[in-house]
XYZ file of N, CA and C in Angstrom:
513
model
N 34.532 -42.760 -59.205
C 33.568 -42.759 -58.112
C 33.238 -41.323 -57.690
N 34.259 -40.483 -57.649
C 34.065 -39.090 -57.277
C 33.148 -38.376 -58.258
N 33.329 -38.665 -59.551
C 32.517 -38.045 -60.598
C 31.066 -38.477 -60.495
N 30.838 -39.750 -60.213
C 29.477 -40.261 -60.083
C 28.801 -39.606 -58.887
N 29.511 -39.482 -57.778
C 28.953 -38.849 -56.595
C 28.596 -37.390 -56.873
N 29.486 -36.687 -57.536
C 29.244 -35.289 -57.880
C 28.038 -35.171 -58.794
N 27.963 -36.021 -59.784
C 26.837 -35.987 -60.720
C 25.526 -36.257 -59.973
N 25.550 -37.208 -59.041
C 24.358 -37.515 -58.277
C 23.901 -36.316 -57.459
N 24.831 -35.662 -56.797
C 24.508 -34.494 -55.974
C 23.936 -33.387 -56.846
N 24.542 -33.139 -57.988
C 24.075 -32.087 -58.891
C 22.672 -32.428 -59.402
N 22.450 -33.669 -59.755
C 21.127 -34.089 -60.243
C 20.077 -33.872 -59.157
N 20.387 -34.242 -57.939
C 19.431 -34.074 -56.851
C 19.133 -32.583 -56.616
N 20.162 -31.762 -56.643
C 19.967 -30.332 -56.462
C 19.113 -29.738 -57.570
N 19.458 -30.072 -58.800
C 18.728 -29.522 -59.937
C 17.283 -29.985 -59.936
N 17.069 -31.234 -59.622
C 15.704 -31.766 -59.592
C 14.888 -31.052 -58.528
N 15.467 -30.866 -57.361
C 14.700 -30.188 -56.305
C 14.438 -28.740 -56.670
N 15.391 -28.082 -57.313
C 15.198 -26.691 -57.730
C 14.179 -26.632 -58.863
N 14.310 -27.504 -59.835
C 13.440 -27.464 -61.009
C 11.997 -27.752 -60.639
N 11.767 -28.709 -59.764
C 10.406 -29.044 -59.428
C 9.902 -28.260 -58.224
N 10.766 -27.443 -57.661
C 10.367 -26.594 -56.544
C 9.371 -25.530 -56.956
N 9.245 -25.275 -58.249
C 8.337 -24.244 -58.723
C 6.920 -24.687 -58.880
N 6.629 -25.937 -58.648
C 5.272 -26.397 -58.775
C 4.431 -25.846 -57.637
N 3.184 -25.516 -57.912
C 2.380 -24.968 -56.845
C 2.163 -25.970 -55.741
N 2.228 -25.499 -54.544
C 2.033 -26.354 -53.392
C 1.165 -25.598 -52.432
N 0.567 -26.317 -51.524
C -0.220 -25.660 -50.509
C 0.676 -24.866 -49.576
N 0.068 -23.932 -48.904
C 0.819 -23.144 -47.934
C 1.403 -24.089 -46.910
N 2.652 -23.828 -46.517
C 3.283 -24.657 -45.513
C 3.816 -25.954 -46.085
N 4.166 -25.999 -47.364
C 4.616 -27.234 -47.986
C 5.889 -27.778 -47.371
N 6.672 -26.929 -46.711
C 7.889 -27.400 -46.051
C 7.624 -27.759 -44.598
N 6.440 -27.502 -44.117
C 6.110 -27.731 -42.708
C 4.908 -28.655 -42.639
N 5.147 -29.924 -42.291
C 4.047 -30.891 -42.318
C 2.928 -30.589 -41.352
N 3.191 -29.811 -40.299
C 2.142 -29.549 -39.339
C 1.212 -28.413 -39.754
N 1.524 -27.749 -40.862
C 0.649 -26.665 -41.322
C -0.379 -27.204 -42.307
N -1.572 -26.645 -42.251
C -2.653 -27.113 -43.096
C -2.369 -26.813 -44.565
N -2.624 -27.785 -45.428
C -2.427 -27.606 -46.859
C -3.706 -27.055 -47.473
N -3.564 -26.183 -48.443
C -4.708 -25.645 -49.166
C -4.840 -26.429 -50.464
N -6.070 -26.653 -50.880
C -6.259 -27.370 -52.135
C -6.407 -26.377 -53.278
N -6.057 -26.827 -54.442
C -6.269 -26.032 -55.646
C -5.300 -24.897 -55.799
N -5.454 -24.145 -56.893
C -4.574 -23.010 -57.153
C -4.866 -21.866 -56.198
N -4.156 -20.791 -56.356
C -4.350 -19.618 -55.505
C -5.832 -19.299 -55.405
N -6.270 -18.939 -54.245
C -7.675 -18.652 -53.989
C -8.546 -19.850 -54.370
N -7.990 -21.044 -54.237
C -8.691 -22.264 -54.638
C -9.854 -22.615 -53.737
N -9.821 -22.192 -52.493
C -10.909 -22.450 -51.567
C -11.897 -21.285 -51.674
N -12.611 -21.237 -52.780
C -13.469 -20.099 -53.101
C -14.606 -19.964 -52.098
N -15.117 -21.067 -51.576
C -16.204 -20.991 -50.597
C -15.739 -20.285 -49.328
N -14.546 -20.629 -48.872
C -13.999 -19.982 -47.679
C -13.749 -18.498 -47.965
N -13.216 -18.245 -49.147
C -12.957 -16.854 -49.554
C -14.270 -16.066 -49.605
N -15.325 -16.721 -50.116
C -16.643 -16.073 -50.205
C -17.132 -15.696 -48.817
N -16.967 -16.616 -47.872
C -17.411 -16.375 -46.494
C -16.600 -15.276 -45.839
N -15.267 -15.383 -45.914
C -14.387 -14.448 -45.211
C -14.487 -13.029 -45.767
N -14.662 -12.902 -47.080
C -14.656 -11.573 -47.691
C -16.035 -11.071 -48.083
N -17.030 -11.945 -47.984
C -18.377 -11.533 -48.377
C -18.507 -11.340 -49.883
N -17.998 -12.293 -50.652
C -18.054 -12.195 -52.108
C -19.458 -12.475 -52.628
N -19.790 -11.843 -53.723
C -21.062 -12.115 -54.392
C -20.898 -13.373 -55.252
N -22.017 -13.924 -55.694
C -21.947 -15.092 -56.570
C -21.232 -14.765 -57.875
N -21.428 -13.562 -58.372
C -20.758 -13.155 -59.610
C -19.251 -13.109 -59.412
N -18.809 -12.606 -58.265
C -17.378 -12.557 -57.970
C -16.806 -13.970 -57.868
N -17.541 -14.858 -57.214
C -17.102 -16.243 -57.076
C -16.952 -16.885 -58.448
N -17.940 -16.682 -59.301
C -17.878 -17.274 -60.659
C -16.678 -16.745 -61.419
N -16.411 -15.472 -61.300
C -15.283 -14.859 -62.003
C -13.951 -15.403 -61.468
N -13.836 -15.555 -60.141
C -12.599 -16.085 -59.552
C -12.384 -17.537 -59.969
N -13.450 -18.302 -60.020
C -13.333 -19.699 -60.482
C -12.805 -19.734 -61.922
N -13.336 -18.853 -62.767
C -12.872 -18.782 -64.171
C -11.408 -18.353 -64.240
N -11.022 -17.391 -63.426
C -9.623 -16.937 -63.409
C -8.718 -18.075 -62.954
N -9.118 -18.786 -61.895
C -8.316 -19.921 -61.425
C -8.097 -20.947 -62.513
N -9.168 -21.269 -63.235
C -9.069 -22.274 -64.308
C -8.119 -21.793 -65.407
N -8.249 -20.523 -65.779
C -7.391 -19.951 -66.820
C -5.922 -20.041 -66.428
N -5.603 -19.649 -65.192
C -4.212 -19.660 -64.756
C -3.688 -21.071 -64.532
N -4.557 -21.958 -64.088
C -4.132 -23.347 -63.922
C -3.694 -23.937 -65.269
N -4.437 -23.631 -66.310
C -4.072 -24.114 -67.650
C -2.732 -23.520 -68.103
N -2.554 -22.217 -67.886
C -1.304 -21.592 -68.302
C -0.107 -22.160 -67.525
N -0.311 -22.403 -66.237
C 0.777 -22.961 -65.432
C 1.089 -24.405 -65.847
N 0.059 -25.138 -66.185
C 0.290 -26.505 -66.676
C 1.087 -26.491 -67.977
N 0.804 -25.535 -68.843
C 1.561 -25.426 -70.101
C 3.044 -25.220 -69.816
N 3.340 -24.378 -68.843
C 4.754 -24.124 -68.524
C 5.375 -25.347 -67.875
N 4.658 -25.994 -66.955
C 5.202 -27.202 -66.310
C 5.424 -28.311 -67.332
N 4.588 -28.338 -68.362
C 4.746 -29.326 -69.417
C 6.055 -29.088 -70.171
N 6.460 -27.854 -70.299
C 7.748 -27.526 -70.922
C 8.917 -27.757 -69.978
N 8.670 -27.593 -68.695
C 9.718 -27.712 -67.690
C 10.194 -29.164 -67.531
N 9.281 -30.096 -67.462
C 9.616 -31.498 -67.181
C 10.646 -32.072 -68.168
N 10.468 -31.935 -69.478
C 11.477 -32.499 -70.382
C 12.852 -31.818 -70.235
N 12.857 -30.542 -69.882
C 14.127 -29.851 -69.684
C 14.889 -30.444 -68.495
N 14.175 -30.783 -67.457
C 14.812 -31.399 -66.293
C 15.387 -32.761 -66.671
N 14.638 -33.530 -67.432
C 15.113 -34.843 -67.893
C 16.355 -34.683 -68.767
N 16.324 -33.706 -69.677
C 17.488 -33.452 -70.545
C 18.697 -33.057 -69.703
N 18.482 -32.267 -68.681
C 19.582 -31.874 -67.805
C 20.178 -33.090 -67.110
N 19.339 -33.970 -66.617
C 19.822 -35.204 -65.974
C 20.686 -36.000 -66.943
N 20.228 -36.117 -68.188
C 21.001 -36.847 -69.197
C 22.347 -36.193 -69.443
N 22.354 -34.860 -69.508
C 23.620 -34.139 -69.703
C 24.591 -34.417 -68.553
N 24.069 -34.455 -67.356
C 24.912 -34.660 -66.180
C 25.391 -36.101 -66.038
N 24.716 -37.037 -66.670
C 25.114 -38.437 -66.584
C 26.120 -38.852 -67.657
N 26.410 -37.958 -68.580
C 27.389 -38.282 -69.610
C 28.776 -38.426 -68.995
N 29.614 -39.228 -69.649
C 30.978 -39.413 -69.165
C 31.747 -38.094 -69.161
N 31.627 -37.354 -70.242
C 32.242 -36.025 -70.328
C 31.129 -34.979 -70.267
N 30.962 -34.399 -69.099
C 29.894 -33.424 -68.901
C 30.273 -32.118 -69.599
N 29.400 -31.672 -70.487
C 29.594 -30.403 -71.200
C 28.978 -29.299 -70.347
N 29.837 -28.595 -69.613
C 29.376 -27.595 -68.685
C 28.595 -26.474 -69.377
N 28.946 -26.164 -70.615
C 28.220 -25.124 -71.353
C 26.786 -25.569 -71.688
N 26.645 -26.830 -72.043
C 25.308 -27.378 -72.316
C 24.486 -27.408 -71.016
N 25.136 -27.774 -69.914
C 24.457 -27.796 -68.611
C 24.011 -26.384 -68.246
N 24.902 -25.408 -68.445
C 24.578 -24.021 -68.139
C 23.357 -23.556 -68.957
N 23.368 -23.878 -70.234
C 22.264 -23.469 -71.112
C 20.949 -24.114 -70.662
N 21.002 -25.383 -70.295
C 19.795 -26.083 -69.858
C 19.287 -25.511 -68.532
N 20.219 -25.208 -67.619
C 19.834 -24.589 -66.350
C 19.160 -23.232 -66.587
N 19.657 -22.487 -67.564
C 19.044 -21.184 -67.871
C 17.636 -21.372 -68.408
N 17.447 -22.384 -69.264
C 16.096 -22.658 -69.781
C 15.143 -22.999 -68.634
N 15.608 -23.835 -67.711
C 14.791 -24.223 -66.558
C 14.480 -22.993 -65.701
N 15.485 -22.180 -65.458
C 15.289 -20.975 -64.646
C 14.289 -20.018 -65.311
N 14.390 -19.864 -66.607
C 13.452 -18.983 -67.337
C 12.014 -19.475 -67.194
N 11.829 -20.781 -67.262
C 10.482 -21.340 -67.118
C 9.965 -21.133 -65.689
N 10.851 -21.283 -64.702
C 10.439 -21.051 -63.312
C 10.073 -19.586 -63.092
N 10.801 -18.678 -63.711
C 10.477 -17.249 -63.614
C 9.080 -17.017 -64.202
N 8.787 -17.643 -65.331
C 7.462 -17.498 -65.941
C 6.372 -17.992 -64.999
N 6.621 -19.109 -64.309
C 5.649 -19.633 -63.348
C 5.407 -18.619 -62.220
N 6.481 -18.061 -61.701
C 6.332 -17.083 -60.622
C 5.593 -15.848 -61.094
N 5.897 -15.376 -62.292
C 5.199 -14.212 -62.826
C 3.710 -14.495 -63.028
N 3.389 -15.704 -63.479
C 1.983 -16.079 -63.628
C 1.273 -16.069 -62.273
N 1.943 -16.563 -61.247
C 1.333 -16.564 -59.920
C 1.030 -15.142 -59.456
N 1.978 -14.245 -59.693
C 1.777 -12.844 -59.315
C 0.612 -12.237 -60.103
N 0.587 -12.452 -61.409
C -0.488 -11.918 -62.236
C -1.833 -12.530 -61.834
N -1.820 -13.805 -61.438
C -3.019 -14.491 -60.983
C -3.629 -13.753 -59.802
N -2.808 -13.413 -58.825
C -3.282 -12.692 -57.639
C -3.809 -11.316 -58.037
N -3.084 -10.642 -58.874
C -3.501 -9.311 -59.316
C -4.862 -9.370 -59.983
N -5.048 -10.347 -60.873
C -6.339 -10.481 -61.572
C -7.480 -10.804 -60.617
N -7.201 -11.602 -59.603
C -8.250 -11.904 -58.621
C -8.541 -10.682 -57.756
N -7.500 -9.997 -57.330
C -7.708 -8.816 -56.492
C -8.487 -7.740 -57.225
N -8.415 -7.706 -58.544
C -9.192 -6.745 -59.331
C -10.690 -7.010 -59.232
N -11.043 -8.223 -58.828
C -12.462 -8.578 -58.705
C -13.053 -8.124 -57.376
N -12.196 -7.658 -56.464
C -12.646 -7.298 -55.128
C -12.878 -5.801 -55.017
N -13.836 -5.425 -54.177
C -14.015 -4.011 -53.891
C -13.010 -3.623 -52.803
N -12.955 -2.331 -52.467
C -11.953 -1.850 -51.490
C -12.106 -2.524 -50.135
N -13.326 -2.680 -49.693
C -13.571 -3.301 -48.382
C -13.072 -4.756 -48.374
N -13.397 -5.495 -49.448
C -12.962 -6.884 -49.545
C -11.448 -6.977 -49.628
N -10.848 -6.078 -50.369
C -9.392 -6.060 -50.504
C -8.729 -5.776 -49.155
N -9.274 -4.872 -48.391
C -8.748 -4.584 -47.046
C -8.891 -5.794 -46.131
N -10.035 -6.476 -46.204
C -10.238 -7.684 -45.405
C -9.202 -8.740 -45.778
N -8.976 -8.887 -47.083
C -7.996 -9.865 -47.558
C -6.599 -9.542 -47.039
N -6.225 -8.285 -47.121
C -4.878 -7.886 -46.665
C -4.740 -8.068 -45.143
N -5.775 -7.756 -44.418
C -5.751 -7.966 -42.963
C -5.653 -9.449 -42.641
N -6.391 -10.266 -43.399
C -6.347 -11.709 -43.211
C -4.920 -12.235 -43.476
N -4.303 -11.764 -44.551
C -2.943 -12.191 -44.877
C -1.965 -11.806 -43.765
N -2.107 -10.574 -43.254
C -1.221 -10.131 -42.167
C -1.390 -11.028 -40.938
N -2.629 -11.324 -40.590
C -2.892 -12.180 -39.429
C -2.310 -13.566 -39.623
N -2.433 -14.101 -40.820
C -1.881 -15.425 -41.117
C -0.358 -15.411 -41.016
N 0.267 -14.347 -41.506
C 1.727 -14.246 -41.415
C 2.177 -14.192 -39.965
N 1.444 -13.431 -39.129
C 1.781 -13.371 -37.699
C 1.653 -14.739 -37.046
N 0.585 -15.470 -37.404
C 0.381 -16.808 -36.857
C 1.536 -17.724 -37.238
N 1.958 -17.645 -38.504
C 3.041 -18.515 -38.962
C 4.352 -18.166 -38.280
N 4.582 -16.883 -38.055
C 5.810 -16.473 -37.374
C 5.828 -16.996 -35.941
N 4.662 -17.002 -35.285
C 4.575 -17.517 -33.927
C 4.782 -19.030 -33.905
N 4.249 -19.700 -34.916
C 4.372 -21.166 -34.975
C 5.805 -21.608 -35.292
N 6.502 -20.799 -36.081
C 7.843 -21.166 -36.543
C 8.785 -19.964 -36.435
N 9.037 -19.501 -35.211
C 9.903 -18.324 -35.086
C 11.312 -18.629 -35.587
N 11.787 -17.771 -36.467
C 13.126 -17.961 -37.010
C 13.259 -19.139 -37.954
N 12.162 -19.823 -38.226
C 12.203 -20.992 -39.099
C 12.119 -20.593 -40.562
N 12.145 -21.596 -41.421
C 12.107 -21.317 -42.850
C 10.786 -21.755 -43.457
N 9.734 -21.781 -42.667
C 8.431 -22.205 -43.164
C 7.566 -20.985 -43.422
N 6.530 -21.181 -44.173
C 5.586 -20.104 -44.440
C 5.931 -19.369 -45.710
N 5.403 -18.157 -45.853
C 5.498 -17.458 -47.112
C 6.926 -17.075 -47.482
N 7.813 -16.968 -46.513
C 9.197 -16.652 -46.851
C 10.060 -17.841 -46.519
N 9.772 -18.947 -47.174
C 10.474 -20.194 -46.937
C 11.863 -20.181 -47.527
N 12.525 -21.343 -47.558
C 13.901 -21.417 -48.010
C 14.062 -21.070 -49.495
N 12.988 -21.158 -50.251
C 13.065 -20.869 -51.677
C 12.634 -19.444 -51.982
N 12.538 -18.585 -50.955
C 12.064 -17.220 -51.142
C 10.576 -17.196 -50.888
N 9.881 -16.235 -51.484
C 8.443 -16.175 -51.249
C 7.778 -17.467 -51.621
N 6.758 -17.840 -50.869
C 6.003 -19.061 -51.136
C 5.541 -19.062 -52.577
N 5.131 -20.212 -53.016
C 4.730 -20.344 -54.410
C 3.473 -19.590 -54.752
N 3.007 -18.809 -53.878
C 1.855 -17.989 -54.120
C 1.452 -17.294 -52.850
N 0.547 -16.380 -52.966
C 0.065 -15.715 -51.765
C -0.618 -16.673 -50.840
N -0.979 -16.223 -49.699
C -1.410 -17.108 -48.647
C -2.818 -17.623 -48.799
N -3.538 -17.234 -49.796
C -4.893 -17.750 -49.941
C -5.020 -18.451 -51.263
C-alpha cells in the first residue's frame, strides 16, 4: 500500500511538472486574472494598437507566431510519450530508479527546449520593433508587473509564479 501511494504521488508530481511547460495565458495559476489567447504576442490587434505597429510588422509577427507555434508543438509531441513512459516505469512492481532518472532527464531537456524557444520567440518579435515601439513595450510590461504585484502581493501568481518565470513574456 505504501509503494502504491508513493508511486501515485510521484506520478502526480511528474505529470504536473511535465505538462507545466505548455504555454498558458498570463495568470494561469490565478483564475481572476485575464487569460491571453494564442502564443506570445498572440493578440496582435491589441499589440498593433498599443505600440502603433504597421501592417507589415503585424504580418511579420503573425508569421513568427505561426513558426514558433509549430516548433513548440513538435517538442510537445515528443514530450507527451515520455510522460506516459515515465508513468509506466513508476507503475512497475520493481521501479528501476535509473530508468526513471533517465526519463526525467529526457522530459527536463524537452522542457528546457520549450523555454528556450519562448525566449527566442520574444527576441525575434522584438527585432521587428523600432526603438520607440520597444520602449513602449517595455514600459507596458513594467506597468503590468506592478499591477500584478498589487493584485497579488507576496503571492505566487504572475510572471514569477511557482514554476519560475511565466511560460512567456507578458504579451
